[in-house]
mmCIF file of C-alpha atoms in Angstrom:
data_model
loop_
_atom_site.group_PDB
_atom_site.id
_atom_site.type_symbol
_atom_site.label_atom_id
_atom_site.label_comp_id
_atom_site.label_asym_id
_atom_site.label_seq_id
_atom_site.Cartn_x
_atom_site.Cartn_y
_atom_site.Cartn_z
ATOM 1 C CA UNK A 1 -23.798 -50.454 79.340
ATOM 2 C CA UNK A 2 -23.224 -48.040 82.636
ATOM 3 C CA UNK A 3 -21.305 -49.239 85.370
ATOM 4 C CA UNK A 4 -24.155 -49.033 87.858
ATOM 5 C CA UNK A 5 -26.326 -51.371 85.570
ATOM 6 C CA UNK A 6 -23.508 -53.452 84.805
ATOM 7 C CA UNK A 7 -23.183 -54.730 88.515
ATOM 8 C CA UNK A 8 -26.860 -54.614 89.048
ATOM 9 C CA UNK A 9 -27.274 -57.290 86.451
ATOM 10 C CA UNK A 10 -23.902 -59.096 87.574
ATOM 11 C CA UNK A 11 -25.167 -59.069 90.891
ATOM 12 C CA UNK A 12 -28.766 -60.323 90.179
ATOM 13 C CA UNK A 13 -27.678 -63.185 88.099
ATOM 14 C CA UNK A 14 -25.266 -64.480 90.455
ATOM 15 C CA UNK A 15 -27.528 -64.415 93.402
ATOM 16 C CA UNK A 16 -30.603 -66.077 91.095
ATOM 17 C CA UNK A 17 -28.264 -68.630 90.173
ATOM 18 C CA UNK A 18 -27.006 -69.573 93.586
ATOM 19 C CA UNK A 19 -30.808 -69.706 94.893
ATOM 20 C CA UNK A 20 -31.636 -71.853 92.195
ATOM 21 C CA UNK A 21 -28.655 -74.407 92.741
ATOM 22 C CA UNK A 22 -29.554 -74.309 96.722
ATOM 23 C CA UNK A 23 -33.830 -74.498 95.550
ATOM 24 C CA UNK A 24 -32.391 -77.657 93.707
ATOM 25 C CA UNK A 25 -30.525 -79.262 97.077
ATOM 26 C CA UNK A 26 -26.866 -79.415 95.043
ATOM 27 C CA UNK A 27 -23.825 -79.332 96.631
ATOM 28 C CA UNK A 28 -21.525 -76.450 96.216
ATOM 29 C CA UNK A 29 -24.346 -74.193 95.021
ATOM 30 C CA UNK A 30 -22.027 -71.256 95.134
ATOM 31 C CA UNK A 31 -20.501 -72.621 91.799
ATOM 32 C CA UNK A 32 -23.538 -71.896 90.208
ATOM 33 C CA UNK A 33 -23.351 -68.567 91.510
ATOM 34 C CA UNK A 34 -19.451 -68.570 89.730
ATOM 35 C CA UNK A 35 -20.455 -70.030 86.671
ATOM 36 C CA UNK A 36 -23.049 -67.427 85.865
ATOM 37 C CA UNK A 37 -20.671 -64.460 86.677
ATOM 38 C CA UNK A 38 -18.161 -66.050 84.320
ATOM 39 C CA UNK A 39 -20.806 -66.415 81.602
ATOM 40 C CA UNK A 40 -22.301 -62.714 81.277
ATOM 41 C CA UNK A 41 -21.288 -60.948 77.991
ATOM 42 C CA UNK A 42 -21.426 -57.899 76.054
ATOM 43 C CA UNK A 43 -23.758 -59.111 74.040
ATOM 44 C CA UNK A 44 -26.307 -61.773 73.426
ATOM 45 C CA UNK A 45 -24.598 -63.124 70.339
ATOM 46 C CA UNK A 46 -21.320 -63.493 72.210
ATOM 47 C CA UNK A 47 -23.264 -65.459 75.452
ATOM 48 C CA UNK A 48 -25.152 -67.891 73.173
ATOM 49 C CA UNK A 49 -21.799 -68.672 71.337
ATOM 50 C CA UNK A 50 -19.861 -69.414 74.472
ATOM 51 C CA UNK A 51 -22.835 -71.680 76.075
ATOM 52 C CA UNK A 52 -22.668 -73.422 73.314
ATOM 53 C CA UNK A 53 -18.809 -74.054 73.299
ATOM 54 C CA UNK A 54 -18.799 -74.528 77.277
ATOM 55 C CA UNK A 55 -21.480 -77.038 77.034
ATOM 56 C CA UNK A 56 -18.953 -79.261 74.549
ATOM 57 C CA UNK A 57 -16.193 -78.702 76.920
ATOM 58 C CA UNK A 58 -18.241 -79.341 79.729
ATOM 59 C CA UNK A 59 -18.788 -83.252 78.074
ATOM 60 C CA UNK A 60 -14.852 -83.521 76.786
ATOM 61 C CA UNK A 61 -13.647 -82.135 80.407
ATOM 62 C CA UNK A 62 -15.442 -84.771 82.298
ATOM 63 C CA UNK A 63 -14.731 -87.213 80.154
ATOM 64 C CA UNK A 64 -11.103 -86.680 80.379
ATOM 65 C CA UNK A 65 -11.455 -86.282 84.347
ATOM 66 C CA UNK A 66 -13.700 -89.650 84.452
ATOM 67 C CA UNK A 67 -10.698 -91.216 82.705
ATOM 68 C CA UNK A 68 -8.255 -89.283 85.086
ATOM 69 C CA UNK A 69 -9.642 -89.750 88.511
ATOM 70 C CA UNK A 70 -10.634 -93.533 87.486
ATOM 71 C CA UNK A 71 -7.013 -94.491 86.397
ATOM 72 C CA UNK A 72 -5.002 -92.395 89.149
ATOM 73 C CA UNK A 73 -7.425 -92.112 91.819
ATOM 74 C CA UNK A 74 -8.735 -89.292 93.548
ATOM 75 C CA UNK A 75 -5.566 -87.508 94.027
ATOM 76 C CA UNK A 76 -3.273 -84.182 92.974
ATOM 77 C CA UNK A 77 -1.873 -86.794 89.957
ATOM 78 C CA UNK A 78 -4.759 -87.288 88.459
ATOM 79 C CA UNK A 79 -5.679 -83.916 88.432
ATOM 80 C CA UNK A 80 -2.423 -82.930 87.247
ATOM 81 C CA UNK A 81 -3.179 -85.723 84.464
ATOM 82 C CA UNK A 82 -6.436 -84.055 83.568
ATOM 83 C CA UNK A 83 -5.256 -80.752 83.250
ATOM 84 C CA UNK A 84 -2.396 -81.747 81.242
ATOM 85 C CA UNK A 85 -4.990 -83.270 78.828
ATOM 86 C CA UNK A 86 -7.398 -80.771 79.133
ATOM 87 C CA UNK A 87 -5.887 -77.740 78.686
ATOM 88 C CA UNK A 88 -4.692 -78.882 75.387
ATOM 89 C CA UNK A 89 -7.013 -80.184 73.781
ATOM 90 C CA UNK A 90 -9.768 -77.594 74.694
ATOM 91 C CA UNK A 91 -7.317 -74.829 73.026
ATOM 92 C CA UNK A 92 -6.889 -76.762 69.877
ATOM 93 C CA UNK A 93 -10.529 -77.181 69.622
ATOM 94 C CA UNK A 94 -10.665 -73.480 70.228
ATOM 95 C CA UNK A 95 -13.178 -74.337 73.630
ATOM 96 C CA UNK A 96 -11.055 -72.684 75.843
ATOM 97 C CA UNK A 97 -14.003 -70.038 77.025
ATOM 98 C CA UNK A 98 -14.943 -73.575 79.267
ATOM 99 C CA UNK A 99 -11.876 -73.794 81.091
ATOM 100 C CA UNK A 100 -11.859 -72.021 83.945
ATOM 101 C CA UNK A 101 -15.712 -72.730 84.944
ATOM 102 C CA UNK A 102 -15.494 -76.350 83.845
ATOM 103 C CA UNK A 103 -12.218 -77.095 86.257
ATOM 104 C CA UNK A 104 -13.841 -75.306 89.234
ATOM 105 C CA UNK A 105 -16.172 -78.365 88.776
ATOM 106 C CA UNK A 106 -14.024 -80.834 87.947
ATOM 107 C CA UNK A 107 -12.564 -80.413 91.669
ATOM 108 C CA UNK A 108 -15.497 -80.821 93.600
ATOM 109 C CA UNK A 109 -14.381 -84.825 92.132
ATOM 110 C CA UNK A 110 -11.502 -84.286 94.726
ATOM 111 C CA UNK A 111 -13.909 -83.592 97.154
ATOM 112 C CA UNK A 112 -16.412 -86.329 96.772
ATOM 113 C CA UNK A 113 -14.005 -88.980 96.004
ATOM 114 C CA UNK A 114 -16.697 -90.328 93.569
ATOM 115 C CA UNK A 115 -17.667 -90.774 89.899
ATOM 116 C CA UNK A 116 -21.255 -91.768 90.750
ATOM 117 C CA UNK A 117 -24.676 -90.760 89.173
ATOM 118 C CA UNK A 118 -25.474 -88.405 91.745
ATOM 119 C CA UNK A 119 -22.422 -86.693 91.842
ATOM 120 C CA UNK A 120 -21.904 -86.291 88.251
ATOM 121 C CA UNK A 121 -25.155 -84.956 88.014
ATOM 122 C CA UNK A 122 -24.992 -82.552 90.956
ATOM 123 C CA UNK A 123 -22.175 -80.843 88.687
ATOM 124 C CA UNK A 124 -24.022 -80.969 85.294
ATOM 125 C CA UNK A 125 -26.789 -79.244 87.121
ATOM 126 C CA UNK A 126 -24.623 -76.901 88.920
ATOM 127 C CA UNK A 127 -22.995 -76.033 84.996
ATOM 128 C CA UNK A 128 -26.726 -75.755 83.488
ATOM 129 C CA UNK A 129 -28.202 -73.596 86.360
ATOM 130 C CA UNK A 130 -25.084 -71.379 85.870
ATOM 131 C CA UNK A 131 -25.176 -71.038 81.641
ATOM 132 C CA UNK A 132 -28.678 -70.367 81.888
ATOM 133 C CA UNK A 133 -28.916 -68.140 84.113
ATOM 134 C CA UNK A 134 -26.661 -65.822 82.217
ATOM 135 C CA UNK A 135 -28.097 -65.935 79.698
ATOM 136 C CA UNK A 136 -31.494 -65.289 81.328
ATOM 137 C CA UNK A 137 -29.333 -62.244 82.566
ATOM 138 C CA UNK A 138 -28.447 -61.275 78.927
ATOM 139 C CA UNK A 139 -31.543 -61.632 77.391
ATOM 140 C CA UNK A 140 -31.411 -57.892 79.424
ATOM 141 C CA UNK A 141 -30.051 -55.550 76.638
ATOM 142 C CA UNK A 142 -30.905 -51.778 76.745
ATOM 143 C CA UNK A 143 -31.832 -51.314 73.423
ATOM 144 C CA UNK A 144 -29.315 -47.572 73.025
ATOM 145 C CA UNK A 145 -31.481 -46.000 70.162
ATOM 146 C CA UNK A 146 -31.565 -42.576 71.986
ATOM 147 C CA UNK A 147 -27.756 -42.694 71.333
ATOM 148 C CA UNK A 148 -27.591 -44.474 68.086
ATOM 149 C CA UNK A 149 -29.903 -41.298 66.960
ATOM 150 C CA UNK A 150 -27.545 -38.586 68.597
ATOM 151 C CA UNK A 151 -24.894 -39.715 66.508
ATOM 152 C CA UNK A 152 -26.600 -39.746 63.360
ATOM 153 C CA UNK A 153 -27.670 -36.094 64.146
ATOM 154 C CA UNK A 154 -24.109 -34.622 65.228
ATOM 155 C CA UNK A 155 -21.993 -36.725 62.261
ATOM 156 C CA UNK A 156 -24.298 -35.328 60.140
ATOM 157 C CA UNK A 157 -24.147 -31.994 61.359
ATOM 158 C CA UNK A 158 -20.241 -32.327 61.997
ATOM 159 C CA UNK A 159 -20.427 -33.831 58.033
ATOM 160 C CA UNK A 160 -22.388 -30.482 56.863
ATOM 161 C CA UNK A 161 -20.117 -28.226 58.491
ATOM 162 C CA UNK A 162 -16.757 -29.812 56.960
ATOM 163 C CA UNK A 163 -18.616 -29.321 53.450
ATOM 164 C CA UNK A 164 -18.988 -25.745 54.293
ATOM 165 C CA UNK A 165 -15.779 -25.285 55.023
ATOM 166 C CA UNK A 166 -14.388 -27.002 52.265
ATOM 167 C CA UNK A 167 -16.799 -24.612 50.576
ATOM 168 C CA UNK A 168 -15.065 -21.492 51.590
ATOM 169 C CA UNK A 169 -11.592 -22.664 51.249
ATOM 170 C CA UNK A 170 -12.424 -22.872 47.396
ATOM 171 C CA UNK A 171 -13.939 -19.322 46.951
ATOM 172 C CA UNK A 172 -10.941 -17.756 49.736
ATOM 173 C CA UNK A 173 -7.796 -19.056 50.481
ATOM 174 C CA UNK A 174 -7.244 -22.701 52.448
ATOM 175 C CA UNK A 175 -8.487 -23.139 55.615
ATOM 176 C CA UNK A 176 -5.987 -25.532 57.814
ATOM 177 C CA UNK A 177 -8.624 -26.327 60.384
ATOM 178 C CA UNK A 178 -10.519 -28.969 57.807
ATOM 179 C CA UNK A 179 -7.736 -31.511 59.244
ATOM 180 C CA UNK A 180 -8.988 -30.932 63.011
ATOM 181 C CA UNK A 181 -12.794 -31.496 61.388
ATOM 182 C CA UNK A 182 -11.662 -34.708 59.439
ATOM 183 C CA UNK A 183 -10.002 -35.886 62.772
ATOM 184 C CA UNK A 184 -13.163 -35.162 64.837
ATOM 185 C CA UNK A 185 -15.273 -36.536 62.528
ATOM 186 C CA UNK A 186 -13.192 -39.830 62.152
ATOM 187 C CA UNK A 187 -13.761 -40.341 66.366
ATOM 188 C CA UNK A 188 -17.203 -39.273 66.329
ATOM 189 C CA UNK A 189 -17.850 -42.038 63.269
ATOM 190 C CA UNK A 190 -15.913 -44.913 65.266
ATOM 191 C CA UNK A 191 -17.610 -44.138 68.192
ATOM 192 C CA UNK A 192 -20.737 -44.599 66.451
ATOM 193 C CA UNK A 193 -19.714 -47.799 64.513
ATOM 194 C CA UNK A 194 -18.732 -49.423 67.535
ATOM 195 C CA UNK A 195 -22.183 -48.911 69.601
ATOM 196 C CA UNK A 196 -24.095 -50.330 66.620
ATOM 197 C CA UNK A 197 -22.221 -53.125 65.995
ATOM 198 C CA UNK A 198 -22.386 -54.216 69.529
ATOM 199 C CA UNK A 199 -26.254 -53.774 69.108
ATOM 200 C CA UNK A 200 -26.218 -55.734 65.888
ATOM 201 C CA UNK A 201 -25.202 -58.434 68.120
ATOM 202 C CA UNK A 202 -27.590 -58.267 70.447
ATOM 203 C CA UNK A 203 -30.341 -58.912 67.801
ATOM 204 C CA UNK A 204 -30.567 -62.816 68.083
ATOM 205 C CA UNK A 205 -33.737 -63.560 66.044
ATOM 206 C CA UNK A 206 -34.318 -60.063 64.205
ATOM 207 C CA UNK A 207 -32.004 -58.139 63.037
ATOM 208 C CA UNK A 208 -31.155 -54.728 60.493
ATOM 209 C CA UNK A 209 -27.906 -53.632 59.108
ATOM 210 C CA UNK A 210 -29.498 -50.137 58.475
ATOM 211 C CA UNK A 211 -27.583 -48.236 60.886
ATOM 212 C CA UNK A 212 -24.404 -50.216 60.529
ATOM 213 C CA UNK A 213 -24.633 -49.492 56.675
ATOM 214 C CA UNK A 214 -25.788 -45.578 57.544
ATOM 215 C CA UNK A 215 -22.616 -45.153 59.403
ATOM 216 C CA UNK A 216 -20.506 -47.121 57.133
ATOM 217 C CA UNK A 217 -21.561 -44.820 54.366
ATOM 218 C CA UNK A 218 -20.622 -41.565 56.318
ATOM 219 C CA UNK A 219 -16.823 -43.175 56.784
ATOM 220 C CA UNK A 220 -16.524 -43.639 53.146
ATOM 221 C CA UNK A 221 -17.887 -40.368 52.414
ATOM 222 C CA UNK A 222 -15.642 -38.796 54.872
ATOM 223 C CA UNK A 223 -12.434 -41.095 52.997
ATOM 224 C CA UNK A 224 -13.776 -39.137 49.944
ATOM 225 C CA UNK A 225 -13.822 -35.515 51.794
ATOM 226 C CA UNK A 226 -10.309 -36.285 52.991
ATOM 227 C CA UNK A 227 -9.231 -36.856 49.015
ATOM 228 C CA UNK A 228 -10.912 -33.822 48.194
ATOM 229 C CA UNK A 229 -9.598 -31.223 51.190
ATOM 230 C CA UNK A 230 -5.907 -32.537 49.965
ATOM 231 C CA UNK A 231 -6.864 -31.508 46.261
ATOM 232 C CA UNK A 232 -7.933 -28.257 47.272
ATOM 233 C CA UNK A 233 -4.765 -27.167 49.402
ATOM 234 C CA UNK A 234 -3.088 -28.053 46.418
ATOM 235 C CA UNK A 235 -5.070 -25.183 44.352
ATOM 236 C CA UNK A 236 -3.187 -22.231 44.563
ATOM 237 C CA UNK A 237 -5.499 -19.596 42.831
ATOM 238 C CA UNK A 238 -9.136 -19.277 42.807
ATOM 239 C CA UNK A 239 -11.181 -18.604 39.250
ATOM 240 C CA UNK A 240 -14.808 -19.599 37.726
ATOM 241 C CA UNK A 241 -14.335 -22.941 37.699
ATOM 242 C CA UNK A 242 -13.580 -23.373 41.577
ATOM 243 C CA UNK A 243 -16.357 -21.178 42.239
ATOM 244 C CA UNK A 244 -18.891 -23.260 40.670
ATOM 245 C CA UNK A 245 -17.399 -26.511 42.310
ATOM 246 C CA UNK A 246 -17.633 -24.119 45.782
ATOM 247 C CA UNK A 247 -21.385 -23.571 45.239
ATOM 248 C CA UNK A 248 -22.349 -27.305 43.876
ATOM 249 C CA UNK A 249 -20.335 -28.149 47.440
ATOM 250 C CA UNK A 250 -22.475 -25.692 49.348
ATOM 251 C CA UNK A 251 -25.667 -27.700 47.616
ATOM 252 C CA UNK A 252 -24.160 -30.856 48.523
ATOM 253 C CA UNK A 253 -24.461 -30.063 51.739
ATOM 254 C CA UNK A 254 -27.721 -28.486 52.175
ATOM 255 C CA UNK A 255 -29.047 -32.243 50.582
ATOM 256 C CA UNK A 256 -26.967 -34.067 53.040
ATOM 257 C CA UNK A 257 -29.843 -35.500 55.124
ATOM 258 C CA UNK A 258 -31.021 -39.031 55.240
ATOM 259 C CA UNK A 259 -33.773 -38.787 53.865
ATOM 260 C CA UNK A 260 -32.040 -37.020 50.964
ATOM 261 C CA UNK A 261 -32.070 -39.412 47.584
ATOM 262 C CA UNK A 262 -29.530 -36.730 46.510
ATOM 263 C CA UNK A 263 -30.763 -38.494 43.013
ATOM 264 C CA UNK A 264 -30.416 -34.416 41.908
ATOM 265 C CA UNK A 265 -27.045 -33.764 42.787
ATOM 266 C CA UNK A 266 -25.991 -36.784 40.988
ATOM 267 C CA UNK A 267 -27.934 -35.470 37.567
ATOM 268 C CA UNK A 268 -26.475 -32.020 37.975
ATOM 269 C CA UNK A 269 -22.806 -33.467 38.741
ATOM 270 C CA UNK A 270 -22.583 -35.124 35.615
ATOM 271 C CA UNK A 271 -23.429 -32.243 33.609
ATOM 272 C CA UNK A 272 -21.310 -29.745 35.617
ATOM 273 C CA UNK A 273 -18.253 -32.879 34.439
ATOM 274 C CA UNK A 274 -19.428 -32.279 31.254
ATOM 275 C CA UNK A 275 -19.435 -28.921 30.837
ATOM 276 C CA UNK A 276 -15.940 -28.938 32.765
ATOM 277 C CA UNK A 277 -14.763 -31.464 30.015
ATOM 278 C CA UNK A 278 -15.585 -29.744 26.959
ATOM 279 C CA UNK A 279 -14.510 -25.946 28.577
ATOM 280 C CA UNK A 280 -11.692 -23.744 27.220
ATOM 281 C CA UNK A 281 -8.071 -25.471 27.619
ATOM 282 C CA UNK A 282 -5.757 -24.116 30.382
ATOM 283 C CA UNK A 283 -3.242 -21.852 28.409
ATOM 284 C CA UNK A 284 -0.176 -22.068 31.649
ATOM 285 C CA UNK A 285 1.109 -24.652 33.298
ATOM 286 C CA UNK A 286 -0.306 -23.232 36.696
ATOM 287 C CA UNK A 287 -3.758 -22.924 35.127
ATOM 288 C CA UNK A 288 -3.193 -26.669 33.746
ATOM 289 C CA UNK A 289 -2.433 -28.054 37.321
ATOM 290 C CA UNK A 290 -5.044 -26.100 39.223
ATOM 291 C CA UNK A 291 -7.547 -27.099 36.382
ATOM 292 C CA UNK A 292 -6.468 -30.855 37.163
ATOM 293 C CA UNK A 293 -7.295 -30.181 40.765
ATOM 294 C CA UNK A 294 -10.778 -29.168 40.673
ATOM 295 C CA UNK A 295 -11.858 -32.033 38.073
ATOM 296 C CA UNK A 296 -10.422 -34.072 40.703
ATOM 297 C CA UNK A 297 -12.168 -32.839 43.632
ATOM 298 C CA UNK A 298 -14.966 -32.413 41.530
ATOM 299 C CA UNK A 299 -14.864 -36.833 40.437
ATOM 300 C CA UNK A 300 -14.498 -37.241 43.841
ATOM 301 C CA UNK A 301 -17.937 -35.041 44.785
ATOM 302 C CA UNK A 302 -19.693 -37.430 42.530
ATOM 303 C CA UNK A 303 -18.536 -40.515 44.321
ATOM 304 C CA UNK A 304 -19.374 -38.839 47.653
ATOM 305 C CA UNK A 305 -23.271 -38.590 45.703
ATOM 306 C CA UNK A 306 -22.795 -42.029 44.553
ATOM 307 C CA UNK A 307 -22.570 -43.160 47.902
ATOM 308 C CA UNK A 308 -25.332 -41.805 49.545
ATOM 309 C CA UNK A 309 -27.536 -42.161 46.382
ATOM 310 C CA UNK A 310 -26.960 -46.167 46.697
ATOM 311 C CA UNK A 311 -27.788 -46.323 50.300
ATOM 312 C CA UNK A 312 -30.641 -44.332 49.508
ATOM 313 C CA UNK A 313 -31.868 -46.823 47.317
ATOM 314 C CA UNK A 314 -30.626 -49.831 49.179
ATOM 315 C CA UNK A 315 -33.326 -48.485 52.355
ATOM 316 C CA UNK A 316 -36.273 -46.531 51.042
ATOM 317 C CA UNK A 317 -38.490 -47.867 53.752
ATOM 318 C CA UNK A 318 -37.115 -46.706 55.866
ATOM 319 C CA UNK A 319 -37.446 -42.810 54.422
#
């Protein structure tokens, strides 16, 4: 989320919840204001999970201040007692999200010098108006599909072009600049796996792995490019056979797209492996281990295939 809508939203909330605490005549309305700041989160997922953690450490705190402040008085001891106990036990039980807000309320105690109704429900209130309000705030998510699609188009584009080069470093000689492409490509992926899994978890109710599996794919795919641009700078002449494997990779590439099946490309791979299997035996050593090189690169092409021909299949609606 930008900066400037970032603050907007902080701001908002904050304010909303402070109005509401005053509209509701509580004492130290502010807190309110606190709480909801403290409760705002990347994503909607992540807000729901800690109001539902602060609400149990909301009960446990108090408890353990009730307990505190009714065996020590209203005094720095017994706060010193309940933070001793609280602290603890709210990181054991892995509630320590509730901390922070929970204690702010837990001293308004010190101020009121009471355990009454009222007052314990003046800071209930003040710790509901707060949660809520966040995640009234949350339930804001920019939906980024505008960039979610940009990085489908450039990885694949960025994808295509490694394939061509790969391409040309089988029919010429090796091309040293496929390392900078696998390196780009390996940002440009993580950049795009972390912006849909944050919007994964913003889908509360409804929710689609599609482009978490779509990007997923391309990083194994471009695991199985790295395997086979190591193969190829270990070929050290070119013949027939790396030709052909040039020009299946040059028709790899022109079926890269999504909406691809690439169900093709996997027919024709396994009878180019066949016909590589049952061709004329390498008569030098050199011929042996550049021979071993291609059918490797080669077994790796059809795994790249495999991959996209199984997402394919695993989301044909949405082709």
């Amino acid at each position: 989320m930008p900066l400037l809508e970032r603050t907007i939203k902080m701001v908002i909330t904050t304010i909303l919840a402070i109005f509401i605490a005053e509209s509701l005549h509580l004492t130290y309305a502010i807190s309110a204001g606190i709480i909801a700041l403290l409760s705002l989160h990347d994503t909607r997922k992540t807000s729901l999970k800690v109001a539902r953690e602060r609400l149990f450490a909301f009960f446990l705190a108090f408890c353990i201040a009730f307990f505190s402040f009714t065996v020590c008085g209203f005094s720095m001891l017994a706060f010193t007692v309940y933070l001793s106990f609280s602290i603890p036990i709210l990181y054991l039980l892995k509630l320590e999200s509730g901390l922070v807000p929970i204690t702010v309320l837990v001293t308004h105690l010190l101020a009121f010098k009471s355990l009454n109704f009222q007052v314990l429900s003046n800071e209930f209130l003040l710790f509901i108006v707060g949660t809520s309000t966040a995640l009234l705030g949350n339930a804001y998510m920019r939906a980024p599909k505008k960039e979610i699609q940009h990085y489908h188009v450039i990885i694949e584009r960025e994808l295509k072009d490694l394939l061509f080069q790969l391409e040309s470093s089988l029919l010429t000689t090796f091309d040293n600049q496929l390392y900078n492409s696998l390196e780009r490509l390996e940002i440009l992926l993580g950049q795009a796996l972390a912006l849909v899994y944050r919007d994964s978890h913003n889908q509360v109710f409804q929710q689609t792995n599609y482009h978490v599996h779509y990007f997923e794919m391309r990083r194994h795919q471009l695991r199985i490019v790295d395997k086979m641009v190591k193969s190829c700078q270990k070929i050290t002449e070119r013949n027939r056979q790396s030709i052909l494997l040039a020009h299946f990779i040059h028709e790899t590439a022109e079926q890269l797209s999504k909406t691809n099946s690439a169900l093709t490309l996997r027919e024709d791979i396994s009878l180019l492996l066949e016909t590589y299997r049952q061709g004329e035996l390498p008569k030098t050593r050199l011929e042996f281990e550049n021979r071993s090189q291609i059918f490797q690169i080669l077994q790796d092409l059809e795994q790249f295939i495999l991959e996209k021909t199984e997402f394919y299949e695993d989301y044909k609606e949405y082709h």
